[in-house]
mmCIF file with all atom_site columns, C-alpha atoms in Angstrom:
data_model
loop_
_atom_site.group_PDB
_atom_site.id
_atom_site.type_symbol
_atom_site.label_atom_id
_atom_site.label_alt_id
_atom_site.label_comp_id
_atom_site.label_asym_id
_atom_site.label_entity_id
_atom_site.label_seq_id
_atom_site.pdbx_PDB_ins_code
_atom_site.Cartn_x
_atom_site.Cartn_y
_atom_site.Cartn_z
_atom_site.occupancy
_atom_site.B_iso_or_equiv
_atom_site.pdbx_formal_charge
_atom_site.auth_seq_id
_atom_site.auth_comp_id
_atom_site.auth_asym_id
_atom_site.auth_atom_id
_atom_site.pdbx_PDB_model_num
ATOM 1   C CA . LYS A 1 1   ? -20.262 5.417   4.887   1.00 93.00 ? 278 LYS A CA 1
ATOM 2   C CA . ARG A 1 2   ? -17.891 2.465   5.032   1.00 95.00 ? 279 ARG A CA 1
ATOM 3   C CA . SER A 1 3   ? -18.382 1.646   1.388   1.00 95.00 ? 280 SER A CA 1
ATOM 4   C CA . MET A 1 4   ? -17.378 5.144   0.493   1.00 95.00 ? 281 MET A CA 1
ATOM 5   C CA . ALA A 1 5   ? -14.517 5.113   3.172   1.00 97.00 ? 282 ALA A CA 1
ATOM 6   C CA . ILE A 1 6   ? -13.155 2.084   1.241   1.00 97.00 ? 283 ILE A CA 1
ATOM 7   C CA . GLY A 1 7   ? -13.598 3.690   -2.210  1.00 96.00 ? 284 GLY A CA 1
ATOM 8   C CA . THR A 1 8   ? -11.199 3.251   -5.037  1.00 96.00 ? 285 THR A CA 1
ATOM 9   C CA . ALA A 1 9   ? -8.342  3.548   -2.628  1.00 96.00 ? 286 ALA A CA 1
ATOM 10  C CA . GLY A 1 10  ? -9.332  0.340   -0.788  1.00 97.00 ? 287 GLY A CA 1
ATOM 11  C CA . PHE A 1 11  ? -10.439 -1.507  -3.720  1.00 98.00 ? 288 PHE A CA 1
ATOM 12  C CA . THR A 1 12  ? -6.917  -1.152  -5.218  1.00 98.00 ? 289 THR A CA 1
ATOM 13  C CA . ALA A 1 13  ? -5.224  -2.125  -1.876  1.00 98.00 ? 290 ALA A CA 1
ATOM 14  C CA . MET A 1 14  ? -7.489  -5.260  -1.843  1.00 98.00 ? 291 MET A CA 1
ATOM 15  C CA . LEU A 1 15  ? -6.631  -5.996  -5.598  1.00 98.00 ? 292 LEU A CA 1
ATOM 16  C CA . ALA A 1 16  ? -2.925  -5.638  -4.607  1.00 98.00 ? 293 ALA A CA 1
ATOM 17  C CA . VAL A 1 17  ? -3.345  -7.924  -1.711  1.00 98.00 ? 294 VAL A CA 1
ATOM 18  C CA . MET A 1 18  ? -4.989  -10.673 -3.882  1.00 98.00 ? 295 MET A CA 1
ATOM 19  C CA . GLU A 1 19  ? -2.127  -10.360 -6.642  1.00 98.00 ? 296 GLU A CA 1
ATOM 20  C CA . LEU A 1 20  ? 0.489   -11.003 -4.019  1.00 98.00 ? 297 LEU A CA 1
ATOM 21  C CA . GLU A 1 21  ? -1.369  -14.094 -2.802  1.00 98.00 ? 298 GLU A CA 1
ATOM 22  C CA . ALA A 1 22  ? -1.854  -15.264 -6.352  1.00 98.00 ? 299 ALA A CA 1
ATOM 23  C CA . HIS A 1 23  ? 1.786   -15.101 -6.774  1.00 98.00 ? 300 HIS A CA 1
ATOM 24  C CA . GLY A 1 24  ? 2.707   -17.136 -3.622  1.00 98.00 ? 301 GLY A CA 1
ATOM 25  C CA . VAL A 1 25  ? 3.176   -14.573 -0.939  1.00 98.00 ? 302 VAL A CA 1
ATOM 26  C CA . THR A 1 26  ? 1.699   -15.844 2.388   1.00 98.00 ? 303 THR A CA 1
ATOM 27  C CA . PRO A 1 27  ? 2.307   -14.844 5.937   1.00 98.00 ? 304 PRO A CA 1
ATOM 28  C CA . ASP A 1 28  ? 4.845   -17.404 6.349   1.00 98.00 ? 305 ASP A CA 1
ATOM 29  C CA . SER A 1 29  ? 6.829   -15.977 3.404   1.00 98.00 ? 306 SER A CA 1
ATOM 30  C CA . GLY A 1 30  ? 8.105   -13.132 5.624   1.00 98.00 ? 307 GLY A CA 1
ATOM 31  C CA . PRO A 1 31  ? 7.552   -9.208  6.130   1.00 98.00 ? 308 PRO A CA 1
ATOM 32  C CA . VAL A 1 32  ? 5.385   -7.503  3.649   1.00 98.00 ? 309 VAL A CA 1
ATOM 33  C CA . LEU A 1 33  ? 5.917   -3.822  3.135   1.00 98.00 ? 310 LEU A CA 1
ATOM 34  C CA . VAL A 1 34  ? 3.448   -1.072  2.430   1.00 98.00 ? 311 VAL A CA 1
ATOM 35  C CA . THR A 1 35  ? 4.560   2.109   1.059   1.00 98.00 ? 312 THR A CA 1
ATOM 36  C CA . GLY A 1 36  ? 2.747   5.410   1.548   1.00 95.00 ? 313 GLY A CA 1
ATOM 37  C CA . GLY A 1 37  ? 1.279   3.993   4.753   1.00 96.00 ? 314 GLY A CA 1
ATOM 38  C CA . ASN A 1 38  ? -0.682  6.919   5.849   1.00 93.00 ? 315 ASN A CA 1
ATOM 39  C CA . GLY A 1 39  ? -2.348  7.442   2.320   1.00 92.00 ? 316 GLY A CA 1
ATOM 40  C CA . GLY A 1 40  ? -5.801  5.801   1.568   1.00 93.00 ? 317 GLY A CA 1
ATOM 41  C CA . VAL A 1 41  ? -4.323  2.679   -0.508  1.00 96.00 ? 318 VAL A CA 1
ATOM 42  C CA . GLY A 1 42  ? -1.558  2.166   2.347   1.00 97.00 ? 319 GLY A CA 1
ATOM 43  C CA . GLY A 1 43  ? -3.970  2.422   5.328   1.00 96.00 ? 320 GLY A CA 1
ATOM 44  C CA . VAL A 1 44  ? -6.327  -0.001  4.087   1.00 97.00 ? 321 VAL A CA 1
ATOM 45  C CA . ALA A 1 45  ? -3.626  -2.240  2.785   1.00 98.00 ? 322 ALA A CA 1
ATOM 46  C CA . ILE A 1 46  ? -2.010  -2.307  6.311   1.00 98.00 ? 323 ILE A CA 1
ATOM 47  C CA . GLY A 1 47  ? -5.375  -3.193  7.848   1.00 97.00 ? 324 GLY A CA 1
ATOM 48  C CA . ILE A 1 48  ? -6.059  -5.913  5.357   1.00 98.00 ? 325 ILE A CA 1
ATOM 49  C CA . LEU A 1 49  ? -2.514  -7.638  5.559   1.00 98.00 ? 326 LEU A CA 1
ATOM 50  C CA . ALA A 1 50  ? -2.409  -7.669  9.407   1.00 98.00 ? 327 ALA A CA 1
ATOM 51  C CA . GLY A 1 51  ? -6.051  -8.947  9.598   1.00 96.00 ? 328 GLY A CA 1
ATOM 52  C CA . CYS A 1 52  ? -4.778  -11.783 7.202   1.00 97.00 ? 329 CYS A CA 1
ATOM 53  C CA . GLY A 1 53  ? -1.759  -12.530 9.545   1.00 98.00 ? 330 GLY A CA 1
ATOM 54  C CA . TYR A 1 54  ? 0.940   -11.039 7.965   1.00 98.00 ? 331 TYR A CA 1
ATOM 55  C CA . GLU A 1 55  ? 4.023   -9.031  9.619   1.00 98.00 ? 332 GLU A CA 1
ATOM 56  C CA . VAL A 1 56  ? 3.464   -5.583  7.983   1.00 98.00 ? 333 VAL A CA 1
ATOM 57  C CA . HIS A 1 57  ? 6.259   -2.875  7.734   1.00 98.00 ? 334 HIS A CA 1
ATOM 58  C CA . ALA A 1 58  ? 4.976   0.595   6.649   1.00 98.00 ? 335 ALA A CA 1
ATOM 59  C CA . SER A 1 59  ? 6.966   3.410   5.152   1.00 98.00 ? 336 SER A CA 1
ATOM 60  C CA . THR A 1 60  ? 5.923   6.951   5.724   1.00 95.00 ? 337 THR A CA 1
ATOM 61  C CA . GLY A 1 61  ? 7.031   10.617  5.269   1.00 93.00 ? 338 GLY A CA 1
ATOM 62  C CA . ARG A 1 62  ? 5.340   11.560  8.600   1.00 91.00 ? 339 ARG A CA 1
ATOM 63  C CA . PRO A 1 63  ? 6.965   9.800   11.205  1.00 88.00 ? 340 PRO A CA 1
ATOM 64  C CA . GLN A 1 64  ? 4.909   11.564  13.877  1.00 91.00 ? 341 GLN A CA 1
ATOM 65  C CA . LEU A 1 65  ? 2.002   9.277   12.922  1.00 91.00 ? 342 LEU A CA 1
ATOM 66  C CA . ALA A 1 66  ? 3.827   6.038   13.535  1.00 95.00 ? 343 ALA A CA 1
ATOM 67  C CA . ASP A 1 67  ? 1.812   5.198   16.653  1.00 95.00 ? 344 ASP A CA 1
ATOM 68  C CA . HIS A 1 68  ? -1.271  5.405   14.311  1.00 94.00 ? 345 HIS A CA 1
ATOM 69  C CA . LEU A 1 69  ? 0.316   3.096   11.872  1.00 96.00 ? 346 LEU A CA 1
ATOM 70  C CA . LYS A 1 70  ? 1.096   0.666   14.624  1.00 97.00 ? 347 LYS A CA 1
ATOM 71  C CA . SER A 1 71  ? -2.449  0.700   15.850  1.00 96.00 ? 348 SER A CA 1
ATOM 72  C CA . ILE A 1 72  ? -3.869  -0.467  12.587  1.00 96.00 ? 349 ILE A CA 1
ATOM 73  C CA . GLY A 1 73  ? -1.329  -3.344  12.258  1.00 97.00 ? 350 GLY A CA 1
ATOM 74  C CA . ALA A 1 74  ? 2.117   -2.218  11.181  1.00 98.00 ? 351 ALA A CA 1
ATOM 75  C CA . THR A 1 75  ? 4.867   -3.505  13.398  1.00 98.00 ? 352 THR A CA 1
ATOM 76  C CA . GLU A 1 76  ? 7.861   -1.710  11.858  1.00 98.00 ? 353 GLU A CA 1
ATOM 77  C CA . ILE A 1 77  ? 7.713   1.942   10.603  1.00 98.00 ? 354 ILE A CA 1
ATOM 78  C CA . ILE A 1 78  ? 10.480  3.077   7.905   1.00 97.00 ? 355 ILE A CA 1
ATOM 79  C CA . PRO A 1 79  ? 10.979  6.618   7.193   1.00 96.00 ? 356 PRO A CA 1
ATOM 80  C CA . ARG A 1 80  ? 10.337  7.630   3.664   1.00 95.00 ? 357 ARG A CA 1
ATOM 81  C CA . GLU A 1 81  ? 13.602  9.078   3.304   1.00 96.00 ? 358 GLU A CA 1
ATOM 82  C CA . GLU A 1 82  ? 15.316  5.602   3.629   1.00 96.00 ? 359 GLU A CA 1
ATOM 83  C CA . LEU A 1 83  ? 13.657  4.446   0.605   1.00 97.00 ? 360 LEU A CA 1
ATOM 84  C CA . ASP A 1 84  ? 13.674  7.541   -1.469  1.00 95.00 ? 361 ASP A CA 1
ATOM 85  C CA . VAL A 1 85  ? 17.177  7.088   -3.038  1.00 94.00 ? 362 VAL A CA 1
ATOM 86  C CA . VAL A 1 86  ? 18.561  5.397   -6.139  1.00 90.00 ? 363 VAL A CA 1
ATOM 87  C CA . PRO A 1 87  ? 20.137  2.176   -5.108  1.00 93.00 ? 364 PRO A CA 1
ATOM 88  C CA . GLU A 1 88  ? 23.986  1.851   -5.459  1.00 92.00 ? 365 GLU A CA 1
ATOM 89  C CA . ARG A 1 89  ? 23.822  -1.895  -6.045  1.00 95.00 ? 366 ARG A CA 1
ATOM 90  C CA . PRO A 1 90  ? 21.610  -4.143  -8.021  1.00 97.00 ? 367 PRO A CA 1
ATOM 91  C CA . LEU A 1 91  ? 21.312  -6.609  -5.076  1.00 98.00 ? 368 LEU A CA 1
ATOM 92  C CA . ALA A 1 92  ? 21.112  -5.882  -1.458  1.00 97.00 ? 369 ALA A CA 1
ATOM 93  C CA . SER A 1 93  ? 20.185  -8.124  1.782   1.00 97.00 ? 370 SER A CA 1
ATOM 94  C CA . GLU A 1 94  ? 16.911  -9.699  1.403   1.00 98.00 ? 371 GLU A CA 1
ATOM 95  C CA . ARG A 1 95  ? 14.098  -7.924  3.248   1.00 98.00 ? 372 ARG A CA 1
ATOM 96  C CA . TRP A 1 96  ? 10.492  -8.144  1.981   1.00 98.00 ? 373 TRP A CA 1
ATOM 97  C CA . ALA A 1 97  ? 8.719   -11.053 0.613   1.00 98.00 ? 374 ALA A CA 1
ATOM 98  C CA . GLY A 1 98  ? 5.947   -8.831  -0.720  1.00 98.00 ? 375 GLY A CA 1
ATOM 99  C CA . VAL A 1 99  ? 5.139   -5.144  -1.091  1.00 98.00 ? 376 VAL A CA 1
ATOM 100 C CA . VAL A 1 100 ? 2.125   -3.057  -1.806  1.00 98.00 ? 377 VAL A CA 1
ATOM 101 C CA . ASP A 1 101 ? 3.766   -0.062  -3.536  1.00 98.00 ? 378 ASP A CA 1
ATOM 102 C CA . ALA A 1 102 ? 1.716   3.162   -4.045  1.00 97.00 ? 379 ALA A CA 1
ATOM 103 C CA . VAL A 1 103 ? 4.684   5.446   -4.276  1.00 97.00 ? 380 VAL A CA 1
ATOM 104 C CA . GLY A 1 104 ? 6.787   4.266   -7.373  1.00 97.00 ? 381 GLY A CA 1
ATOM 105 C CA . GLY A 1 105 ? 9.726   6.228   -8.484  1.00 97.00 ? 382 GLY A CA 1
ATOM 106 C CA . ASN A 1 106 ? 12.949  6.044   -6.445  1.00 97.00 ? 383 ASN A CA 1
ATOM 107 C CA . THR A 1 107 ? 11.085  4.179   -3.617  1.00 97.00 ? 384 THR A CA 1
ATOM 108 C CA . LEU A 1 108 ? 10.234  1.259   -5.969  1.00 98.00 ? 385 LEU A CA 1
ATOM 109 C CA . ALA A 1 109 ? 13.672  1.327   -7.459  1.00 98.00 ? 386 ALA A CA 1
ATOM 110 C CA . SER A 1 110 ? 15.273  1.050   -3.893  1.00 98.00 ? 387 SER A CA 1
ATOM 111 C CA . ILE A 1 111 ? 12.711  -1.763  -2.966  1.00 98.00 ? 388 ILE A CA 1
ATOM 112 C CA . LEU A 1 112 ? 13.637  -3.946  -5.852  1.00 98.00 ? 389 LEU A CA 1
ATOM 113 C CA . PRO A 1 113 ? 17.080  -5.150  -4.608  1.00 98.00 ? 390 PRO A CA 1
ATOM 114 C CA . GLN A 1 114 ? 15.794  -5.778  -1.162  1.00 98.00 ? 391 GLN A CA 1
ATOM 115 C CA . MET A 1 115 ? 13.285  -8.462  -2.176  1.00 98.00 ? 392 MET A CA 1
ATOM 116 C CA . LYS A 1 116 ? 13.416  -11.742 -0.950  1.00 98.00 ? 393 LYS A CA 1
ATOM 117 C CA . TYR A 1 117 ? 13.893  -14.679 -3.359  1.00 98.00 ? 394 TYR A CA 1
ATOM 118 C CA . ARG A 1 118 ? 10.823  -15.128 -5.608  1.00 98.00 ? 395 ARG A CA 1
ATOM 119 C CA . GLY A 1 119 ? 9.133   -12.039 -3.641  1.00 98.00 ? 396 GLY A CA 1
ATOM 120 C CA . ALA A 1 120 ? 6.428   -9.912  -5.254  1.00 98.00 ? 397 ALA A CA 1
ATOM 121 C CA . ILE A 1 121 ? 5.656   -6.272  -5.585  1.00 98.00 ? 398 ILE A CA 1
ATOM 122 C CA . ALA A 1 122 ? 2.329   -4.929  -6.408  1.00 98.00 ? 399 ALA A CA 1
ATOM 123 C CA . ALA A 1 123 ? 2.648   -1.475  -7.982  1.00 98.00 ? 400 ALA A CA 1
ATOM 124 C CA . CYS A 1 124 ? -0.444  0.628   -7.714  1.00 97.00 ? 401 CYS A CA 1
ATOM 125 C CA . GLY A 1 125 ? 0.845   4.200   -7.278  1.00 96.00 ? 402 GLY A CA 1
ATOM 126 C CA . LEU A 1 126 ? 3.110   6.946   -8.767  1.00 95.00 ? 403 LEU A CA 1
ATOM 127 C CA . ALA A 1 127 ? 3.210   9.543   -5.773  1.00 92.00 ? 404 ALA A CA 1
ATOM 128 C CA . GLY A 1 128 ? 6.876   9.379   -6.172  1.00 94.00 ? 405 GLY A CA 1
ATOM 129 C CA . GLY A 1 129 ? 7.143   9.670   -9.785  1.00 95.00 ? 406 GLY A CA 1
ATOM 130 C CA . VAL A 1 130 ? 6.695   7.784   -12.903 1.00 96.00 ? 407 VAL A CA 1
ATOM 131 C CA . GLU A 1 131 ? 10.539  6.806   -13.648 1.00 95.00 ? 408 GLU A CA 1
ATOM 132 C CA . LEU A 1 132 ? 11.891  3.525   -12.613 1.00 95.00 ? 409 LEU A CA 1
ATOM 133 C CA . ASN A 1 133 ? 15.710  3.691   -12.018 1.00 94.00 ? 410 ASN A CA 1
ATOM 134 C CA . SER A 1 134 ? 16.568  0.125   -11.813 1.00 95.00 ? 411 SER A CA 1
ATOM 135 C CA . THR A 1 135 ? 18.107  -3.130  -13.472 1.00 97.00 ? 412 THR A CA 1
ATOM 136 C CA . VAL A 1 136 ? 16.881  -6.461  -14.519 1.00 98.00 ? 413 VAL A CA 1
ATOM 137 C CA . ILE A 1 137 ? 19.063  -8.247  -11.917 1.00 98.00 ? 414 ILE A CA 1
ATOM 138 C CA . PRO A 1 138 ? 16.540  -8.664  -9.329  1.00 98.00 ? 415 PRO A CA 1
ATOM 139 C CA . PHE A 1 139 ? 14.170  -10.314 -11.698 1.00 98.00 ? 416 PHE A CA 1
ATOM 140 C CA . LEU A 1 140 ? 16.778  -12.674 -13.272 1.00 98.00 ? 417 LEU A CA 1
ATOM 141 C CA . LEU A 1 141 ? 18.668  -13.881 -10.008 1.00 98.00 ? 418 LEU A CA 1
ATOM 142 C CA . ARG A 1 142 ? 16.007  -13.742 -7.460  1.00 98.00 ? 419 ARG A CA 1
ATOM 143 C CA . GLY A 1 143 ? 12.957  -14.222 -9.393  1.00 98.00 ? 420 GLY A CA 1
ATOM 144 C CA . VAL A 1 144 ? 11.080  -11.070 -7.989  1.00 98.00 ? 421 VAL A CA 1
ATOM 145 C CA . LYS A 1 145 ? 7.903   -10.462 -9.879  1.00 98.00 ? 422 LYS A CA 1
ATOM 146 C CA . LEU A 1 146 ? 6.674   -6.805  -10.440 1.00 98.00 ? 423 LEU A CA 1
ATOM 147 C CA . LEU A 1 147 ? 2.838   -6.890  -10.570 1.00 98.00 ? 424 LEU A CA 1
ATOM 148 C CA . GLY A 1 148 ? 0.863   -3.991  -12.324 1.00 98.00 ? 425 GLY A CA 1
ATOM 149 C CA . ILE A 1 149 ? -2.484  -3.152  -10.577 1.00 98.00 ? 426 ILE A CA 1
ATOM 150 C CA . ASP A 1 150 ? -5.363  -1.703  -12.589 1.00 95.00 ? 427 ASP A CA 1
ATOM 151 C CA . SER A 1 151 ? -8.268  -0.720  -10.502 1.00 95.00 ? 428 SER A CA 1
ATOM 152 C CA . VAL A 1 152 ? -9.905  1.237   -13.625 1.00 95.00 ? 429 VAL A CA 1
ATOM 153 C CA . THR A 1 153 ? -10.862 -1.459  -16.113 1.00 95.00 ? 430 THR A CA 1
ATOM 154 C CA . CYS A 1 154 ? -10.291 -4.755  -14.349 1.00 94.00 ? 431 CYS A CA 1
ATOM 155 C CA . PRO A 1 155 ? -12.909 -7.535  -15.149 1.00 96.00 ? 432 PRO A CA 1
ATOM 156 C CA . PHE A 1 156 ? -16.247 -7.538  -13.218 1.00 97.00 ? 433 PHE A CA 1
ATOM 157 C CA . GLU A 1 157 ? -15.601 -10.905 -11.782 1.00 97.00 ? 434 GLU A CA 1
ATOM 158 C CA . GLN A 1 158 ? -12.186 -9.588  -10.233 1.00 97.00 ? 435 GLN A CA 1
ATOM 159 C CA . ARG A 1 159 ? -14.056 -6.601  -9.031  1.00 97.00 ? 436 ARG A CA 1
ATOM 160 C CA . LYS A 1 160 ? -16.767 -8.812  -7.231  1.00 98.00 ? 437 LYS A CA 1
ATOM 161 C CA . ALA A 1 161 ? -14.025 -10.983 -5.759  1.00 98.00 ? 438 ALA A CA 1
ATOM 162 C CA . ALA A 1 162 ? -12.229 -7.987  -4.353  1.00 98.00 ? 439 ALA A CA 1
ATOM 163 C CA . TRP A 1 163 ? -15.461 -6.614  -2.596  1.00 98.00 ? 440 TRP A CA 1
ATOM 164 C CA . ASP A 1 164 ? -16.427 -10.065 -1.318  1.00 98.00 ? 441 ASP A CA 1
ATOM 165 C CA . ARG A 1 165 ? -12.824 -10.190 0.179   1.00 98.00 ? 442 ARG A CA 1
ATOM 166 C CA . LEU A 1 166 ? -12.929 -6.653  1.660   1.00 98.00 ? 443 LEU A CA 1
ATOM 167 C CA . ALA A 1 167 ? -16.380 -7.586  3.450   1.00 96.00 ? 444 ALA A CA 1
ATOM 168 C CA . ILE A 1 168 ? -14.376 -10.435 5.106   1.00 96.00 ? 445 ILE A CA 1
ATOM 169 C CA . ASP A 1 169 ? -10.833 -9.375  5.434   1.00 97.00 ? 446 ASP A CA 1
ATOM 170 C CA . LEU A 1 170 ? -11.088 -5.727  6.334   1.00 96.00 ? 447 LEU A CA 1
ATOM 171 C CA . SER A 1 171 ? -12.306 -5.182  9.904   1.00 95.00 ? 448 SER A CA 1
ATOM 172 C CA . VAL A 1 172 ? -14.518 -2.254  10.289  1.00 95.00 ? 449 VAL A CA 1
ATOM 173 C CA . ASP A 1 173 ? -12.553 -1.192  13.411  1.00 94.00 ? 450 ASP A CA 1
ATOM 174 C CA . SER A 1 174 ? -9.421  -0.737  11.164  1.00 94.00 ? 451 SER A CA 1
ATOM 175 C CA . LEU A 1 175 ? -11.256 1.136   8.535   1.00 96.00 ? 452 LEU A CA 1
ATOM 176 C CA . ASP A 1 176 ? -13.019 3.390   11.207  1.00 96.00 ? 453 ASP A CA 1
ATOM 177 C CA . ALA A 1 177 ? -9.617  4.103   12.368  1.00 94.00 ? 454 ALA A CA 1
ATOM 178 C CA . ILE A 1 178 ? -8.159  5.652   9.288   1.00 95.00 ? 455 ILE A CA 1
ATOM 179 C CA . THR A 1 179 ? -11.576 7.395   8.283   1.00 96.00 ? 456 THR A CA 1
ATOM 180 C CA . GLN A 1 180 ? -12.897 10.938  8.997   1.00 94.00 ? 457 GLN A CA 1
ATOM 181 C CA . VAL A 1 181 ? -16.317 12.419  7.950   1.00 95.00 ? 458 VAL A CA 1
ATOM 182 C CA . VAL A 1 182 ? -16.412 16.043  6.920   1.00 95.00 ? 459 VAL A CA 1
ATOM 183 C CA . ALA A 1 183 ? -19.158 18.284  5.832   1.00 96.00 ? 460 ALA A CA 1
ATOM 184 C CA . LEU A 1 184 ? -19.620 19.631  2.216   1.00 94.00 ? 461 LEU A CA 1
ATOM 185 C CA . ASP A 1 185 ? -18.567 23.220  3.580   1.00 94.00 ? 462 ASP A CA 1
ATOM 186 C CA . ASP A 1 186 ? -15.229 21.734  4.737   1.00 95.00 ? 463 ASP A CA 1
ATOM 187 C CA . LEU A 1 187 ? -14.084 20.977  1.329   1.00 92.00 ? 464 LEU A CA 1
ATOM 188 C CA . PRO A 1 188 ? -12.235 24.201  0.351   1.00 93.00 ? 465 PRO A CA 1
ATOM 189 C CA . ASP A 1 189 ? -10.032 23.910  3.421   1.00 94.00 ? 466 ASP A CA 1
ATOM 190 C CA . LEU A 1 190 ? -9.854  20.032  3.043   1.00 93.00 ? 467 LEU A CA 1
ATOM 191 C CA . ALA A 1 191 ? -8.761  20.438  -0.685  1.00 93.00 ? 468 ALA A CA 1
ATOM 192 C CA . GLY A 1 192 ? -5.644  22.749  0.453   1.00 93.00 ? 469 GLY A CA 1
ATOM 193 C CA . LYS A 1 193 ? -4.614  20.118  3.062   1.00 91.00 ? 470 LYS A CA 1
ATOM 194 C CA . ILE A 1 194 ? -4.818  17.170  0.428   1.00 87.00 ? 471 ILE A CA 1
ATOM 195 C CA . LEU A 1 195 ? -2.470  19.364  -1.855  1.00 87.00 ? 472 LEU A CA 1
ATOM 196 C CA . LYS A 1 196 ? -0.063  19.776  0.796   1.00 87.00 ? 473 LYS A CA 1
ATOM 197 C CA . GLY A 1 197 ? -0.118  16.062  1.857   1.00 82.00 ? 474 GLY A CA 1
ATOM 198 C CA . GLU A 1 198 ? -1.399  16.996  5.314   1.00 87.00 ? 475 GLU A CA 1
ATOM 199 C CA . THR A 1 199 ? -4.555  14.602  5.263   1.00 88.00 ? 476 THR A CA 1
ATOM 200 C CA . GLN A 1 200 ? -4.288  10.936  6.202   1.00 87.00 ? 477 GLN A CA 1
ATOM 201 C CA . GLY A 1 201 ? -6.387  7.627   5.477   1.00 91.00 ? 478 GLY A CA 1
ATOM 202 C CA . ARG A 1 202 ? -9.699  8.296   4.026   1.00 94.00 ? 479 ARG A CA 1
ATOM 203 C CA . VAL A 1 203 ? -12.083 11.193  4.023   1.00 94.00 ? 480 VAL A CA 1
ATOM 204 C CA . VAL A 1 204 ? -15.831 10.799  3.574   1.00 95.00 ? 481 VAL A CA 1
ATOM 205 C CA . VAL A 1 205 ? -17.888 14.002  2.645   1.00 95.00 ? 482 VAL A CA 1
ATOM 206 C CA . ASP A 1 206 ? -21.390 14.073  4.184   1.00 94.00 ? 483 ASP A CA 1
ATOM 207 C CA . VAL A 1 207 ? -23.187 16.237  1.804   1.00 92.00 ? 484 VAL A CA 1
ATOM 208 C CA . ASN A 1 208 ? -26.071 16.462  4.187   1.00 91.00 ? 485 ASN A CA 1
ATOM 209 C CA . ALA A 1 209 ? -24.035 17.873  6.962   1.00 81.00 ? 486 ALA A CA 1
#
C-alpha cells in the first residue's frame, strides 16, 4: 500500500530533492519552497525535506488545509495567488535556497527573482501552465540553477537510488498522513473530485474492497 501511495508522484519528489542536494542545497542554505503543497508531489516533498532537516515553506490554493501542511512538516504557508503573478522586476529580495516546483507557469516565473544566491529550482510540473515569462537575470547575477526533473526515462541506477532514499528519508507517518484508500466503486465520484482539484495527497485504490 505504501509503495503505491508513493507512486510516480513520490518518486518524482525524491528525484527533485536529490537534484537540489546535488547542486549544493542543504538545510543550512536557507528555506526551501514546495509549490502545490497539497498535491501528490508536494505532499511527499514536504515530508522528505522536513525529515532531512530543511525549513520547508509550502504554497497552496487551499489555505483551509494549512494545518494539514504544517502537520507534515511545513513551517510557513504561502497562498497560491501570492505567487501566481508575472514578476514586475527581474530580481527581488532573496527568499529561498531551493524549490520543488510542481506548478510552473507564472508561479515559476514569480519564484525565479526571489531565489537566494546560487539557489536551485527543481521543476517537475506544469499545473499552472507551460509558459515561462521570465528573464535570464536570476541565472546571470545570482547563479540560480533551473533543474528539469524527468521521472519517465531516467536511468535505472538513478531510479534505484531514489527508491533507496525514499525507504530511509520518507517517514511512514508522513506518508500515511497524506494517503487515503478508496474502493474501486469509488472511482467515478473520485474522478470528478480530481478534475475539480478537490483531492489532496495520495489516493490508493483497493481493487479488492
